[in-house]
CSV table of C-alpha atoms and ligand atoms in Angstrom, one decimal:
chain,number,residue,atom,x,y,z
F,164,MET,CA,6.9,18.7,-34.3
F,165,SER,CA,5.6,15.3,-34.4
F,166,ALA,CA,2.2,15.3,-33.2
F,167,VAL,CA,2.8,12.1,-31.4
F,168,ARG,CA,4.4,11.8,-28.5
F,169,SER,CA,7.3,9.2,-27.8
F,170,ARG,CA,8.6,7.6,-24.2
F,171,GLU,CA,11.6,9.2,-25.4
F,172,ASP,CA,9.1,12.5,-25.4
F,173,PHE,CA,7.7,11.5,-21.7
F,174,GLU,CA,11.8,10.7,-20.5
F,175,ARG,CA,12.6,14.2,-21.5
F,176,GLU,CA,9.4,15.3,-19.6
F,177,GLU,CA,10.4,13.3,-16.3
F,178,ARG,CA,13.8,15.7,-16.9
F,179,GLU,CA,12.6,18.5,-16.5
F,180,ARG,CA,9.5,18.2,-14.2
F,181,LEU,CA,10.9,16.2,-11.5
F,182,ALA,CA,12.6,17.0,-8.3
F,183,PRO,CA,16.5,16.2,-8.4
F,184,PHE,CA,15.5,14.1,-6.2
F,185,GLY,CA,12.7,11.6,-8.5
F,186,VAL,CA,13.8,8.5,-9.5
F,187,ARG,CA,13.7,8.7,-13.7
F,188,SER,CA,12.6,6.2,-15.5
F,189,ALA,CA,15.7,6.8,-18.0
F,190,ASP,CA,18.1,6.3,-14.6
F,191,SER,CA,16.4,2.8,-14.5
F,192,ARG,CA,19.2,0.6,-12.9
F,193,GLY,CA,17.3,-2.0,-15.7
F,194,ARG,CA,15.6,-4.8,-15.5
F,195,LEU,CA,16.9,-8.5,-14.4
F,196,PHE,CA,16.5,-10.2,-18.0
F,197,PRO,CA,17.0,-6.5,-20.4
F,198,GLU,CA,14.4,-6.4,-22.6
F,199,PRO,CA,13.8,-4.0,-25.7
F,200,ARG,CA,12.5,0.1,-24.9
F,201,HIS,CA,8.5,0.3,-26.1
F,202,ALA,CA,7.8,3.2,-28.2
F,203,TYR,CA,5.4,4.8,-26.0
F,204,ARG,CA,5.7,3.7,-22.8
F,205,THR,CA,8.3,4.5,-19.8
F,206,ASP,CA,10.2,1.2,-17.5
F,207,PHE,CA,7.1,2.4,-15.1
F,208,GLN,CA,4.3,2.7,-17.4
F,209,ARG,CA,5.6,-1.1,-18.3
F,210,ASP,CA,6.0,-2.1,-15.0
F,211,ARG,CA,2.7,-1.0,-13.5
F,212,ASP,CA,0.7,-2.1,-16.6
F,213,ARG,CA,2.3,-5.3,-16.0
F,214,ILE,CA,1.3,-5.2,-12.5
F,215,VAL,CA,-2.9,-4.5,-13.3
F,216,HIS,CA,-2.4,-7.2,-16.0
F,217,SER,CA,-1.7,-10.1,-13.8
F,218,ARG,CA,-3.1,-12.5,-12.6
F,219,ALA,CA,-2.1,-12.5,-9.0
F,220,PHE,CA,-3.3,-8.8,-8.7
F,221,ARG,CA,-7.1,-9.9,-10.1
F,222,ARG,CA,-7.3,-12.3,-7.0
F,223,LEU,CA,-6.4,-9.6,-4.8
F,224,GLU,CA,-10.6,-8.7,-5.3
F,225,TYR,CA,-10.8,-11.6,-3.5
F,226,LYS,CA,-8.4,-11.4,-0.4
F,227,THR,CA,-9.9,-9.5,3.1
F,228,GLN,CA,-8.1,-6.5,4.1
F,229,VAL,CA,-9.9,-6.9,7.3
F,230,PHE,CA,-13.7,-7.8,7.0
F,231,VAL,CA,-14.4,-11.4,4.8
F,232,HIS,CA,-16.0,-10.9,1.5
F,233,HIS,CA,-18.9,-12.5,2.5
F,234,GLU,CA,-19.8,-10.6,5.5
F,235,GLY,CA,-20.9,-7.4,2.8
F,236,ASP,CA,-21.0,-6.1,-0.7
F,237,HIS,CA,-19.3,-2.6,0.5
F,238,TYR,CA,-16.0,-3.3,2.4
F,239,ARG,CA,-12.4,-2.5,1.1
F,240,ASN,CA,-10.8,-6.2,-0.2
F,241,ARG,CA,-7.6,-5.9,-1.1
F,242,LEU,CA,-8.1,-4.3,-4.6
F,243,THR,CA,-9.9,-1.7,-2.9
F,244,HIS,CA,-7.5,-1.0,-1.0
F,245,THR,CA,-4.6,-1.4,-3.3
F,246,LEU,CA,-6.7,1.0,-6.0
F,247,GLU,CA,-7.5,3.5,-2.6
F,248,ALA,CA,-3.4,3.3,-1.5
F,249,SER,CA,-2.1,4.2,-5.4
F,250,GLN,CA,-4.4,7.3,-5.9
F,251,ILE,CA,-3.1,8.5,-2.1
F,252,ALA,CA,0.6,8.1,-3.4
F,253,ARG,CA,-0.1,9.8,-6.7
F,254,THR,CA,-1.5,12.8,-5.0
F,255,ILE,CA,1.7,12.8,-2.5
F,256,ALA,CA,4.4,12.2,-5.7
F,257,ARG,CA,3.0,14.1,-7.8
F,258,ALA,CA,3.3,17.2,-5.3
F,259,LEU,CA,6.6,16.2,-4.1
F,260,ARG,CA,7.5,16.6,-7.9
F,261,LEU,CA,8.7,12.9,-7.6
F,262,ASN,CA,7.9,9.6,-10.2
F,263,GLU,CA,4.1,9.7,-9.8
F,264,GLU,CA,4.1,5.7,-11.9
F,265,LEU,CA,7.0,4.8,-10.2
F,266,ALA,CA,5.2,5.2,-6.7
F,267,GLU,CA,1.5,3.8,-8.4
F,268,ALA,CA,3.7,0.8,-9.5
F,269,VAL,CA,5.1,0.1,-6.6
F,270,VAL,CA,1.4,0.3,-4.6
F,271,LEU,CA,-0.3,-1.1,-7.0
F,272,ALA,CA,2.1,-4.2,-5.9
F,273,HIS,CA,2.7,-4.2,-3.2
F,274,ASP,CA,0.2,-6.3,-1.7
F,275,LEU,CA,0.7,-9.3,-4.4
F,276,GLY,CA,2.3,-11.6,-2.2
F,277,HIS,CA,-1.3,-10.7,1.0
F,278,THR,CA,-2.5,-14.6,1.7
F,279,PRO,CA,-6.0,-14.9,1.8
F,280,PHE,CA,-7.5,-14.0,5.0
F,281,GLY,CA,-5.6,-11.1,5.9
F,282,HIS,CA,-3.1,-11.0,8.6
F,283,ALA,CA,-4.5,-13.6,10.4
F,284,GLY,CA,-3.1,-15.9,7.5
F,285,GLU,CA,0.2,-13.9,7.0
F,286,ARG,CA,0.8,-15.1,10.8
F,287,VAL,CA,0.1,-19.0,10.1
F,288,LEU,CA,2.6,-19.4,6.9
F,289,ALA,CA,4.9,-17.8,9.0
F,290,LYS,CA,4.7,-20.3,12.0
F,291,LEU,CA,4.2,-23.1,9.8
F,292,MET,CA,7.3,-21.7,7.3
F,293,GLN,CA,9.7,-21.5,10.2
F,294,GLY,CA,12.0,-24.6,9.8
F,295,ASP,CA,11.9,-23.5,5.5
F,296,GLY,CA,13.4,-19.9,5.4
F,297,GLY,CA,10.0,-18.1,7.0
F,298,PHE,CA,7.3,-16.1,5.2
F,299,ASP,CA,6.4,-12.2,5.0
F,300,HIS,CA,4.5,-11.0,3.1
F,301,ASN,CA,6.5,-7.9,1.5
F,302,ARG,CA,8.8,-10.8,0.7
F,303,GLN,CA,6.6,-12.7,-0.5
F,304,SER,CA,5.5,-10.1,-2.6
F,305,LEU,CA,8.5,-10.0,-4.5
F,306,ARG,CA,8.4,-13.8,-5.2
F,307,VAL,CA,5.0,-13.0,-7.2
F,308,VAL,CA,6.7,-10.2,-9.5
F,309,ASP,CA,9.7,-11.7,-9.2
F,310,LEU,CA,9.3,-15.8,-10.1
F,311,LEU,CA,5.2,-16.5,-9.3
F,312,GLU,CA,3.6,-15.3,-12.2
F,313,GLU,CA,3.9,-17.2,-15.5
F,314,ARG,CA,3.3,-14.9,-18.5
F,315,TYR,CA,6.7,-14.3,-20.5
F,316,ALA,CA,8.3,-17.8,-22.3
F,317,GLY,CA,12.1,-16.1,-22.1
F,318,PHE,CA,11.7,-15.9,-17.7
F,319,ARG,CA,9.6,-16.7,-15.0
F,320,GLY,CA,8.0,-13.7,-13.4
F,321,LEU,CA,7.2,-10.3,-14.8
F,322,ASN,CA,10.7,-8.1,-15.0
F,323,LEU,CA,10.2,-5.6,-13.3
F,324,SER,CA,12.8,-2.3,-13.2
F,325,TYR,CA,15.2,-2.7,-10.3
F,326,GLU,CA,13.5,0.4,-8.9
F,327,THR,CA,10.0,-1.1,-8.3
F,328,ARG,CA,11.6,-4.3,-7.2
F,329,GLU,CA,13.2,-1.8,-5.1
F,330,GLY,CA,10.3,-0.5,-3.4
F,331,ILE,CA,8.1,-3.8,-3.3
F,332,LEU,CA,11.3,-5.5,-0.9
F,333,LYS,CA,10.7,-2.2,1.2
F,334,HIS,CA,12.8,-3.7,4.2
F,335,GLY,CA,16.2,-5.2,2.6
F,336,CYS,CA,16.3,-8.7,2.1
F,337,HIS,CA,16.9,-11.5,4.9
F,338,TRP,CA,16.7,-15.2,2.6
F,339,GLU,CA,17.1,-17.4,0.2
F,340,HIS,CA,15.9,-15.4,-3.7
F,341,PRO,CA,16.4,-17.3,-6.7
F,342,VAL,CA,17.7,-14.1,-8.3
F,343,ALA,CA,19.4,-10.9,-7.8
F,344,VAL,CA,17.9,-8.5,-4.9
F,345,PRO,CA,17.9,-5.0,-5.1
F,346,GLU,CA,20.8,-4.2,-2.8
F,347,PRO,CA,19.9,-3.1,0.6
F,348,THR,CA,20.9,0.6,1.1
F,349,ALA,CA,20.0,2.9,4.5
F,350,GLN,CA,16.2,3.8,2.6
F,351,PRO,CA,14.6,3.1,-1.1
F,352,ALA,CA,14.0,5.6,-2.6
F,353,LEU,CA,11.9,8.2,-2.4
F,354,GLU,CA,8.5,7.0,-4.2
F,355,ALA,CA,8.7,4.0,-2.7
F,356,GLN,CA,8.6,5.8,1.0
F,357,VAL,CA,5.9,7.8,-0.7
F,358,ALA,CA,4.2,3.8,-0.9
F,359,ASP,CA,4.9,3.3,2.6
F,360,ALA,CA,2.7,6.3,3.8
F,361,ALA,CA,0.1,5.7,0.7
F,362,ASP,CA,0.1,2.9,2.5
F,363,GLU,CA,-1.0,3.6,5.5
F,364,ILE,CA,-2.9,6.1,4.8
F,365,ALA,CA,-5.5,4.1,2.7
F,366,TYR,CA,-5.7,1.4,5.2
F,367,THR,CA,-6.1,3.6,8.4
F,368,ASN,CA,-8.5,5.4,6.8
F,369,HIS,CA,-10.6,2.6,5.1
F,370,ASP,CA,-10.9,-0.1,7.9
F,371,LEU,CA,-12.5,3.1,10.3
F,372,ASP,CA,-14.5,3.4,8.2
F,373,ASP,CA,-15.6,0.0,7.7
F,374,GLY,CA,-15.5,-0.4,10.8
F,375,LEU,CA,-18.2,1.8,12.1
F,376,ARG,CA,-20.6,0.8,8.7
F,377,SER,CA,-20.1,-2.6,10.2
F,378,LYS,CA,-21.4,-1.5,14.1
F,379,LEU,CA,-17.9,-2.4,15.5
F,380,LEU,CA,-17.1,0.5,16.0
F,381,ARG,CA,-19.0,3.1,17.5
F,382,ARG,CA,-18.6,6.5,16.7
F,383,GLU,CA,-18.7,7.7,21.1
F,384,GLN,CA,-15.9,5.5,21.5
F,385,LEU,CA,-14.3,7.7,19.3
F,386,ALA,CA,-14.5,10.8,21.2
F,387,GLU,CA,-11.2,10.1,23.0
F,388,VAL,CA,-9.4,9.9,19.7
F,389,ALA,CA,-7.8,13.7,18.8
F,390,LEU,CA,-7.7,13.2,14.9
F,391,TRP,CA,-11.3,12.2,14.8
F,392,ARG,CA,-13.0,15.1,16.9
F,393,ASP,CA,-10.9,17.3,15.1
F,394,ALA,CA,-11.8,16.2,11.3
F,395,ARG,CA,-15.7,15.8,13.3
F,396,GLY,CA,-16.6,19.3,14.8
F,397,PRO,CA,-16.8,21.3,12.2
F,398,LEU,CA,-18.9,19.1,10.2
F,399,GLU,CA,-21.3,18.2,12.8
F,400,ALA,CA,-22.3,21.9,12.7
F,401,ARG,CA,-21.4,22.9,9.6
F,402,LEU,CA,-23.9,19.7,7.7
F,403,ARG,CA,-26.4,19.8,11.0
F,404,ALA,CA,-29.1,18.0,8.7
F,405,ALA,CA,-27.0,15.7,6.9
F,406,PRO,CA,-27.2,12.1,7.5
F,407,GLU,CA,-24.7,10.0,9.2
F,408,ARG,CA,-23.3,8.0,6.4
F,409,VAL,CA,-22.8,11.7,4.5
F,410,LEU,CA,-21.6,12.9,7.8
F,411,ARG,CA,-19.1,9.8,8.2
F,412,ALA,CA,-17.5,9.9,4.8
F,413,GLN,CA,-17.4,14.0,5.2
F,414,THR,CA,-15.5,13.3,8.4
F,415,ILE,CA,-13.3,10.1,6.7
F,416,VAL,CA,-12.1,12.9,3.5
F,417,ALA,CA,-11.5,15.3,6.4
F,418,LEU,CA,-9.8,12.5,7.6
F,419,ILE,CA,-7.5,11.9,4.6
F,420,ASN,CA,-6.9,15.5,3.5
F,421,ARG,CA,-5.6,16.4,6.5
F,422,LEU,CA,-3.0,13.6,6.6
F,423,VAL,CA,-2.2,13.6,3.4
F,424,THR,CA,-1.4,17.6,3.5
F,425,ASP,CA,0.4,17.5,6.3
F,426,LEU,CA,3.1,14.3,5.0
F,427,ILE,CA,4.2,16.6,1.5
F,428,GLU,CA,4.7,19.9,3.6
F,429,ALA,CA,6.6,18.2,6.5
F,430,SER,CA,8.4,15.5,3.8
F,431,ALA,CA,9.4,19.1,1.8
F,432,ALA,CA,10.1,20.7,4.5
F,433,ARG,CA,12.6,17.4,5.7
F,434,ILE,CA,13.3,16.8,2.0
F,435,GLU,CA,14.7,20.9,1.5
F,436,ALA,CA,16.2,20.4,5.1
F,437,SER,CA,18.5,17.6,4.4
F,438,GLY,CA,19.7,19.3,1.5
F,439,VAL,CA,19.4,15.6,-0.6
F,440,ASP,CA,19.8,16.8,-4.3
F,441,SER,CA,20.4,12.7,-5.6
F,442,VAL,CA,18.7,9.8,-5.7
F,443,ASP,CA,21.5,8.2,-4.6
F,444,ALA,CA,21.7,11.2,-1.6
F,445,VAL,CA,17.9,10.2,-0.7
F,446,ARG,CA,18.9,6.2,-0.5
F,447,GLY,CA,22.2,7.8,1.9
F,448,THR,CA,19.8,9.0,4.5
F,449,ARG,CA,19.9,7.9,7.5
F,450,GLY,CA,16.3,8.0,8.3
F,451,ARG,CA,13.2,8.5,6.1
F,452,LEU,CA,12.3,11.9,4.7
F,453,ILE,CA,9.3,11.0,3.7
F,454,GLY,CA,6.7,11.8,7.2
F,455,PHE,CA,4.4,13.2,8.9
F,456,SER,CA,5.3,16.2,11.0
F,457,ALA,CA,5.9,15.9,14.8
F,458,GLU,CA,2.7,16.4,16.0
F,459,LEU,CA,0.5,13.9,13.6
F,460,GLU,CA,2.9,11.3,13.6
F,461,LYS,CA,1.5,11.2,17.5
F,462,GLN,CA,-2.5,11.2,16.4
F,463,LYS,CA,-1.9,8.9,13.3
F,464,LEU,CA,-0.5,6.5,16.5
F,465,GLU,CA,-2.8,7.3,18.5
F,466,LEU,CA,-5.8,6.6,15.8
F,467,LYS,CA,-3.7,3.6,15.2
F,468,ARG,CA,-3.4,2.5,18.7
F,469,PHE,CA,-7.3,2.8,19.0
F,470,LEU,CA,-7.9,0.5,15.8
F,471,HIS,CA,-5.9,-1.9,16.9
F,472,GLU,CA,-7.1,-2.7,20.0
F,473,GLU,CA,-11.0,-1.8,19.3
F,474,LEU,CA,-10.8,-3.2,16.0
F,475,TYR,CA,-8.5,-6.0,14.5
F,476,LEU,CA,-8.8,-7.5,18.5
F,477,HIS,CA,-11.9,-7.4,18.5
F,478,PRO,CA,-13.9,-10.4,19.7
F,479,GLU,CA,-15.6,-10.4,16.2
F,480,VAL,CA,-12.4,-10.1,13.8
F,481,ARG,CA,-10.5,-11.9,15.7
F,482,ARG,CA,-13.1,-15.2,15.8
F,483,VAL,CA,-12.9,-14.8,12.1
F,484,SER,CA,-9.2,-15.3,12.2
F,485,GLU,CA,-9.4,-17.9,14.0
F,486,SER,CA,-11.3,-19.9,11.9
F,487,ALA,CA,-9.0,-18.4,9.4
F,488,SER,CA,-6.1,-19.2,10.9
F,489,GLY,CA,-6.7,-22.9,11.3
F,490,LEU,CA,-8.2,-23.6,7.9
F,491,LEU,CA,-4.8,-22.6,6.6
F,492,VAL,CA,-3.2,-24.9,8.9
F,493,ASP,CA,-5.5,-27.7,7.6
F,494,LEU,CA,-4.6,-26.8,3.7
F,495,PHE,CA,-1.2,-26.3,3.7
F,496,ARG,CA,-0.7,-29.7,6.1
F,497,ALA,CA,-3.3,-31.0,3.8
F,498,TYR,CA,-0.1,-30.3,0.9
F,499,ARG,CA,2.7,-31.2,2.6
F,500,ALA,CA,0.6,-35.0,3.2
F,501,ASP,CA,-0.6,-35.7,0.5
F,502,PRO,CA,1.6,-33.3,-2.7
F,503,ALA,CA,-0.5,-35.6,-5.3
F,504,ARG,CA,-3.2,-33.0,-4.1
F,505,LEU,CA,-1.5,-30.2,-5.8
F,506,PRO,CA,-2.0,-29.2,-9.8
F,507,GLY,CA,0.6,-30.9,-11.7
F,508,ARG,CA,2.0,-27.4,-12.3
F,509,VAL,CA,2.4,-26.1,-8.6
F,510,ARG,CA,4.0,-29.6,-8.6
F,511,ALA,CA,6.9,-28.9,-11.6
F,512,HIS,CA,8.2,-26.4,-9.0
F,513,PHE,CA,9.0,-29.2,-5.9
F,514,ALA,CA,12.4,-29.3,-7.8
F,515,GLY,CA,14.3,-25.8,-8.3
F,516,ASP,CA,11.9,-24.8,-4.8
F,517,GLY,CA,11.6,-27.2,-2.8
F,518,GLU,CA,8.6,-28.9,-1.7
F,519,ALA,CA,7.7,-26.8,1.7
F,520,ARG,CA,8.1,-23.4,-0.5
F,521,THR,CA,6.3,-24.3,-2.7
F,522,VAL,CA,3.1,-25.2,-0.7
F,523,ALA,CA,3.5,-22.1,1.0
F,524,ASP,CA,3.1,-20.3,-2.2
F,525,TYR,CA,0.1,-22.4,-3.7
F,526,VAL,CA,-1.6,-21.2,-0.5
F,527,ALA,CA,-0.6,-17.4,0.2
F,528,GLY,CA,-1.8,-16.9,-3.5
F,529,MET,CA,-5.0,-18.2,-2.9
F,530,THR,CA,-8.5,-16.2,-2.4
F,531,ASP,CA,-10.8,-16.6,0.2
F,532,ARG,CA,-13.2,-18.4,-1.9
F,533,PHE,CA,-11.0,-20.7,-3.6
F,534,ALA,CA,-9.4,-21.8,0.1
F,535,THR,CA,-12.4,-22.0,1.5
F,536,ARG,CA,-13.7,-24.4,-1.7
F,537,GLU,CA,-10.5,-26.7,-1.2
F,538,HIS,CA,-10.4,-27.2,2.4
F,539,ALA,CA,-13.8,-28.3,1.9
F,540,ALA,CA,-13.1,-30.9,-0.5
F,541,LEU,CA,-9.8,-31.4,1.0
F,542,VAL,CA,-10.7,-31.7,4.5
F,543,GLY,CA,-14.1,-30.9,5.0
F,544,ALA,CA,-15.3,-34.5,5.0
F,545,ARG,CA,-13.3,-35.0,7.7
F,546,GLY,CA,-12.7,-32.3,9.6
X,70,MG,MG1,-1.3,-2.6,2.3
């Protein structure tokens, strides 16, 4: 036996290791533009690596999750959110004998299309693009990987595998997209469902953590939230002498662990009960197979409702969101009114993509700090 393991070896291992309903990289429906396969990497490893090496991925570091980055060095941004979510997705995928690398690739790409300044930015662009085909961040993530990354001579985008693109797209496609889109099925593959669940577990917990650290949330408010109470209670008894920051960290650890464990066990039971024995059978199921038990789903919704009301709608968070929204409206309008202000490499897309879409792509791709600087340069003097 050779000392070196090749892609063919990894593909063979996948056939042995993965469940029949896990996506094998050797069975991929392929890329939009056929390419020679790699000697030492499976197709999904290669997708993951292309995503990590992309410009859009590096920009995630300077995009807001909830707290804008100048508020403090320890808050999550889109990059650390993405990394936390991908770690959770790998744990779940591995435990369920799914393709860990596919789940990882989908998570690493899932927020590439996110605007600066969090969801406020997405809402603004959706409104500004109303008459021009609309805007949402899943679709934008697909635009980034299919069109906006410029790294190859033969095609636009990263030329990712069908299954990774299917996972990024999530809910099917109701809009114009210049290249063939993965065909809509009742459900995406389980790896994509895992990616969604991991995203939710990650942001719910780190937003809670950041909310408490920022003091916009107070611990006493959480007494009525069952998930928090159950995680925190035993720790308060056991870690009586520990400082609050350790207790908080341990509570978040316990919460993530509870959610991930429940998700793995409830999903495994659902998969078994469904009798699915192939990826196509998964795609045809009526409901999602990856999900929490009924009890934990209820408790998770309670925690999310709490976060929505007490954190995302907190006057301080809203104040920052509103000023960011105004800034993006100004920027979008300034470029629309005077396209000569756009860099030439951006204007080069007018003919193919249309002016409005090109401006939306450009603004959506900005980091918080680039948008702030551009705004000061273009509008600041007047405004
Ligand atoms: Mg996310």
